[in-house]
């Protein structure tokens, strides 16, 4: 795959695809974490004298946070220390004229790519290549640099459509992500521990199945709704209140799948031994085997309990490789962040090479100032897809582009 150091970008027009999709409250972006993550790539291109055209998406139609990229340009301007001009267009005449007039070292931010209907659908590379977006912009571009790891599991025009038309190059963030995830996945160091939490239960089941079957993991620790599903699969009752919630979320239909994983790999999947419930606004811990478990009928489980945290901690402190995705509970409420913070602190204190990803995981790491994790991934869904063993469309596009242009 091509790297930034393979090319001289002086006086060349570069389409830089990034993922600056950020949390928005009351119309304002509330985190600059993803902006800081792509800064090394933007600086590299600017210092090389490239004419930089940035494309990003923000949210999706009819969802919260679906705003223009005007703020994105302002935030990036401040961090970069030079103007990033916002153009209220994607591939129309206004955008094309502005791209043509760019001077070396200038940076342009296109409008939210998902304002274009073509960018909302997932299509094969060949279809993406035929879109208006790609056909209109390709003649103006010399190189495509992709630093949008968080969307590497998607096949959309801006992500894969240029691969056979222009050299497609990994940005610094993309390269760092792939190196870290590959190191964790391919490592022979043992024990290798995967911590699967959060609400993306089907993705987590795919990860569990893949890494156990391919002998990439020695132990899986579960929490959040993933832990709930595996706990039910082991034959424990989580009570009426929690079963009702899981049924509404469509999670009960995943219990059979979790059971099949346990049948094949039972000793290697650990589930919580106690949980924290919200009893009238207070954190109350209930052991799964105690007489108090009737409380699960009335009160929602919002975190793992202290005994589980301690048991998981012992395993994590002996690990050589740790991969973690998703929180252990509802970390947004301080009294139910105990599990998530406890597990991530254990990971940070372990001597293992550790990779942690997922939007909620990252938010809790920053919120509780947890340091010492080897690699914090910018992509939750992309990271999970990587560890399921699936081919990621953007990584395939890099390979295709490399094969097409390496001799040139």
mmCIF file of N, CA, C and O in Angstrom, residues 357-395:
data_model
loop_
_atom_site.group_PDB
_atom_site.id
_atom_site.type_symbol
_atom_site.label_atom_id
_atom_site.label_comp_id
_atom_site.label_asym_id
_atom_site.label_seq_id
_atom_site.Cartn_x
_atom_site.Cartn_y
_atom_site.Cartn_z
ATOM 1 N N UNK A 357 -10.942 0.721 21.337
ATOM 2 C CA UNK A 357 -11.691 1.499 20.350
ATOM 3 C C UNK A 357 -13.163 1.579 20.683
ATOM 4 O O UNK A 357 -13.640 0.950 21.631
ATOM 5 N N UNK A 358 -13.885 2.343 19.864
ATOM 6 C CA UNK A 358 -15.314 2.565 20.070
ATOM 7 C C UNK A 358 -15.550 3.942 20.632
ATOM 8 O O UNK A 358 -14.844 4.376 21.548
ATOM 9 N N UNK A 359 -16.540 4.642 20.076
ATOM 10 C CA UNK A 359 -16.807 6.021 20.481
ATOM 11 C C UNK A 359 -17.023 6.192 21.965
ATOM 12 O O UNK A 359 -16.473 7.093 22.598
ATOM 13 N N UNK A 360 -17.807 5.294 22.580
ATOM 14 C CA UNK A 360 -18.081 5.394 24.007
ATOM 15 C C UNK A 360 -16.836 5.087 24.825
ATOM 16 O O UNK A 360 -16.594 5.688 25.874
ATOM 17 N N UNK A 361 -16.041 4.126 24.347
ATOM 18 C CA UNK A 361 -14.793 3.793 25.050
ATOM 19 C C UNK A 361 -13.871 4.994 25.079
ATOM 20 O O UNK A 361 -13.318 5.358 26.124
ATOM 21 N N UNK A 362 -13.693 5.625 23.916
ATOM 22 C CA UNK A 362 -12.809 6.788 23.812
ATOM 23 C C UNK A 362 -13.308 7.909 24.711
ATOM 24 O O UNK A 362 -12.529 8.550 25.430
ATOM 25 N N UNK A 363 -14.621 8.137 24.682
ATOM 26 C CA UNK A 363 -15.206 9.202 25.513
ATOM 27 C C UNK A 363 -14.904 8.972 26.985
ATOM 28 O O UNK A 363 -14.535 9.903 27.714
ATOM 29 N N UNK A 364 -15.024 7.727 27.452
ATOM 30 C CA UNK A 364 -14.776 7.444 28.874
ATOM 31 C C UNK A 364 -13.292 7.553 29.210
ATOM 32 O O UNK A 364 -12.927 8.000 30.306
ATOM 33 N N UNK A 365 -12.417 7.179 28.270
ATOM 34 C CA UNK A 365 -10.968 7.290 28.489
ATOM 35 C C UNK A 365 -10.580 8.753 28.691
ATOM 36 O O UNK A 365 -9.830 9.103 29.608
ATOM 37 N N UNK A 366 -11.109 9.633 27.829
ATOM 38 C CA UNK A 366 -10.796 11.062 27.949
ATOM 39 C C UNK A 366 -11.465 11.676 29.182
ATOM 40 O O UNK A 366 -10.866 12.465 29.903
ATOM 41 N N UNK A 367 -12.703 11.274 29.409
ATOM 42 C CA UNK A 367 -13.461 11.866 30.518
ATOM 43 C C UNK A 367 -12.813 11.576 31.868
ATOM 44 O O UNK A 367 -12.784 12.423 32.761
ATOM 45 N N UNK A 368 -12.277 10.359 32.014
ATOM 46 C CA UNK A 368 -11.693 9.978 33.307
ATOM 47 C C UNK A 368 -10.157 10.001 33.274
ATOM 48 O O UNK A 368 -9.504 9.425 34.140
ATOM 49 N N UNK A 369 -9.609 10.663 32.241
ATOM 50 C CA UNK A 369 -8.165 10.918 32.155
ATOM 51 C C UNK A 369 -7.338 9.638 32.323
ATOM 52 O O UNK A 369 -6.398 9.582 33.129
ATOM 53 N N UNK A 370 -7.708 8.603 31.577
ATOM 54 C CA UNK A 370 -6.990 7.324 31.646
ATOM 55 C C UNK A 370 -5.860 7.350 30.610
ATOM 56 O O UNK A 370 -6.104 7.546 29.418
ATOM 57 N N UNK A 371 -4.638 7.183 31.069
ATOM 58 C CA UNK A 371 -3.487 7.197 30.161
ATOM 59 C C UNK A 371 -2.742 5.870 30.268
ATOM 60 O O UNK A 371 -2.925 5.121 31.222
ATOM 61 N N UNK A 372 -1.917 5.584 29.274
ATOM 62 C CA UNK A 372 -1.115 4.365 29.326
ATOM 63 C C UNK A 372 -1.594 3.265 28.404
ATOM 64 O O UNK A 372 -0.979 2.191 28.339
ATOM 65 N N UNK A 373 -2.686 3.496 27.662
ATOM 66 C CA UNK A 373 -3.159 2.521 26.672
ATOM 67 C C UNK A 373 -2.293 2.697 25.419
ATOM 68 O O UNK A 373 -2.053 3.816 24.963
ATOM 69 N N UNK A 374 -1.806 1.591 24.860
ATOM 70 C CA UNK A 374 -0.847 1.666 23.748
ATOM 71 C C UNK A 374 -1.435 2.363 22.527
ATOM 72 O O UNK A 374 -0.781 3.204 21.907
ATOM 73 N N UNK A 375 -2.662 2.010 22.159
ATOM 74 C CA UNK A 375 -3.273 2.608 20.966
ATOM 75 C C UNK A 375 -4.774 2.781 21.184
ATOM 76 O O UNK A 375 -5.480 1.808 21.458
ATOM 77 N N UNK A 376 -5.237 4.028 21.090
ATOM 78 C CA UNK A 376 -6.671 4.315 21.164
ATOM 79 C C UNK A 376 -7.160 4.512 19.735
ATOM 80 O O UNK A 376 -6.776 5.468 19.058
ATOM 81 N N UNK A 377 -7.984 3.604 19.258
ATOM 82 C CA UNK A 377 -8.435 3.644 17.864
ATOM 83 C C UNK A 377 -9.543 4.675 17.671
ATOM 84 O O UNK A 377 -10.403 4.845 18.542
ATOM 85 N N UNK A 378 -9.517 5.342 16.529
ATOM 86 C CA UNK A 378 -10.547 6.339 16.214
ATOM 87 C C UNK A 378 -11.816 5.690 15.671
ATOM 88 O O UNK A 378 -12.825 6.359 15.505
ATOM 89 N N UNK A 379 -11.767 4.400 15.380
ATOM 90 C CA UNK A 379 -12.922 3.749 14.762
ATOM 91 C C UNK A 379 -13.450 2.595 15.574
ATOM 92 O O UNK A 379 -12.718 1.657 15.877
ATOM 93 N N UNK A 380 -14.736 2.649 15.948
ATOM 94 C CA UNK A 380 -15.355 1.548 16.683
ATOM 95 C C UNK A 380 -15.824 0.454 15.745
ATOM 96 O O UNK A 380 -15.380 -0.689 15.806
ATOM 97 N N UNK A 381 -16.737 0.828 14.818
ATOM 98 C CA UNK A 381 -17.267 -0.146 13.860
ATOM 99 C C UNK A 381 -16.183 -0.719 12.971
ATOM 100 O O UNK A 381 -16.149 -1.922 12.698
ATOM 101 N N UNK A 382 -15.263 0.131 12.509
ATOM 102 C CA UNK A 382 -14.169 -0.319 11.634
ATOM 103 C C UNK A 382 -13.241 -1.267 12.379
ATOM 104 O O UNK A 382 -12.794 -2.279 11.840
ATOM 105 N N UNK A 383 -12.986 -0.942 13.636
ATOM 106 C CA UNK A 383 -12.114 -1.798 14.449
ATOM 107 C C UNK A 383 -12.756 -3.170 14.667
ATOM 108 O O UNK A 383 -12.103 -4.204 14.517
ATOM 109 N N UNK A 384 -14.042 -3.178 15.014
ATOM 110 C CA UNK A 384 -14.740 -4.455 15.189
ATOM 111 C C UNK A 384 -14.721 -5.262 13.892
ATOM 112 O O UNK A 384 -14.455 -6.466 13.906
ATOM 113 N N UNK A 385 -14.982 -4.594 12.761
ATOM 114 C CA UNK A 385 -14.961 -5.288 11.463
ATOM 115 C C UNK A 385 -13.593 -5.897 11.192
ATOM 116 O O UNK A 385 -13.479 -7.008 10.669
ATOM 117 N N UNK A 386 -12.538 -5.170 11.547
ATOM 118 C CA UNK A 386 -11.167 -5.669 11.347
ATOM 119 C C UNK A 386 -10.975 -6.975 12.103
ATOM 120 O O UNK A 386 -10.445 -7.948 11.567
ATOM 121 N N UNK A 387 -11.431 -7.018 13.364
ATOM 122 C CA UNK A 387 -11.208 -8.208 14.187
ATOM 123 C C UNK A 387 -12.200 -9.339 13.914
ATOM 124 O O UNK A 387 -12.036 -10.434 14.436
ATOM 125 N N UNK A 388 -13.206 -9.072 13.092
ATOM 126 C CA UNK A 388 -14.062 -10.187 12.641
ATOM 127 C C UNK A 388 -13.383 -10.950 11.507
ATOM 128 O O UNK A 388 -13.871 -11.994 11.093
ATOM 129 N N UNK A 389 -12.281 -10.386 10.998
ATOM 130 C CA UNK A 389 -11.580 -11.034 9.890
ATOM 131 C C UNK A 389 -12.146 -10.673 8.534
ATOM 132 O O UNK A 389 -11.701 -11.188 7.512
ATOM 133 N N UNK A 390 -13.137 -9.764 8.509
ATOM 134 C CA UNK A 390 -13.721 -9.340 7.234
ATOM 135 C C UNK A 390 -12.725 -8.477 6.455
ATOM 136 O O UNK A 390 -11.847 -7.846 7.037
ATOM 137 N N UNK A 391 -12.904 -8.445 5.148
ATOM 138 C CA UNK A 391 -12.107 -7.523 4.331
ATOM 139 C C UNK A 391 -12.749 -6.145 4.410
ATOM 140 O O UNK A 391 -13.934 -5.998 4.128
ATOM 141 N N UNK A 392 -11.972 -5.154 4.787
ATOM 142 C CA UNK A 392 -12.490 -3.790 4.856
ATOM 143 C C UNK A 392 -12.381 -3.132 3.482
ATOM 144 O O UNK A 392 -11.291 -3.128 2.889
ATOM 145 N N UNK A 393 -13.488 -2.581 2.941
ATOM 146 C CA UNK A 393 -13.484 -2.024 1.583
ATOM 147 C C UNK A 393 -12.370 -1.006 1.333
ATOM 148 O O UNK A 393 -11.746 -1.020 0.268
ATOM 149 N N UNK A 394 -12.088 -0.144 2.311
ATOM 150 C CA UNK A 394 -11.057 0.876 2.093
ATOM 151 C C UNK A 394 -9.670 0.236 2.000
ATOM 152 O O UNK A 394 -8.847 0.634 1.165
ATOM 153 N N UNK A 395 -9.410 -0.788 2.817
ATOM 154 C CA UNK A 395 -8.110 -1.464 2.734
ATOM 155 C C UNK A 395 -7.975 -2.219 1.425
ATOM 156 O O UNK A 395 -6.887 -2.260 0.818
#
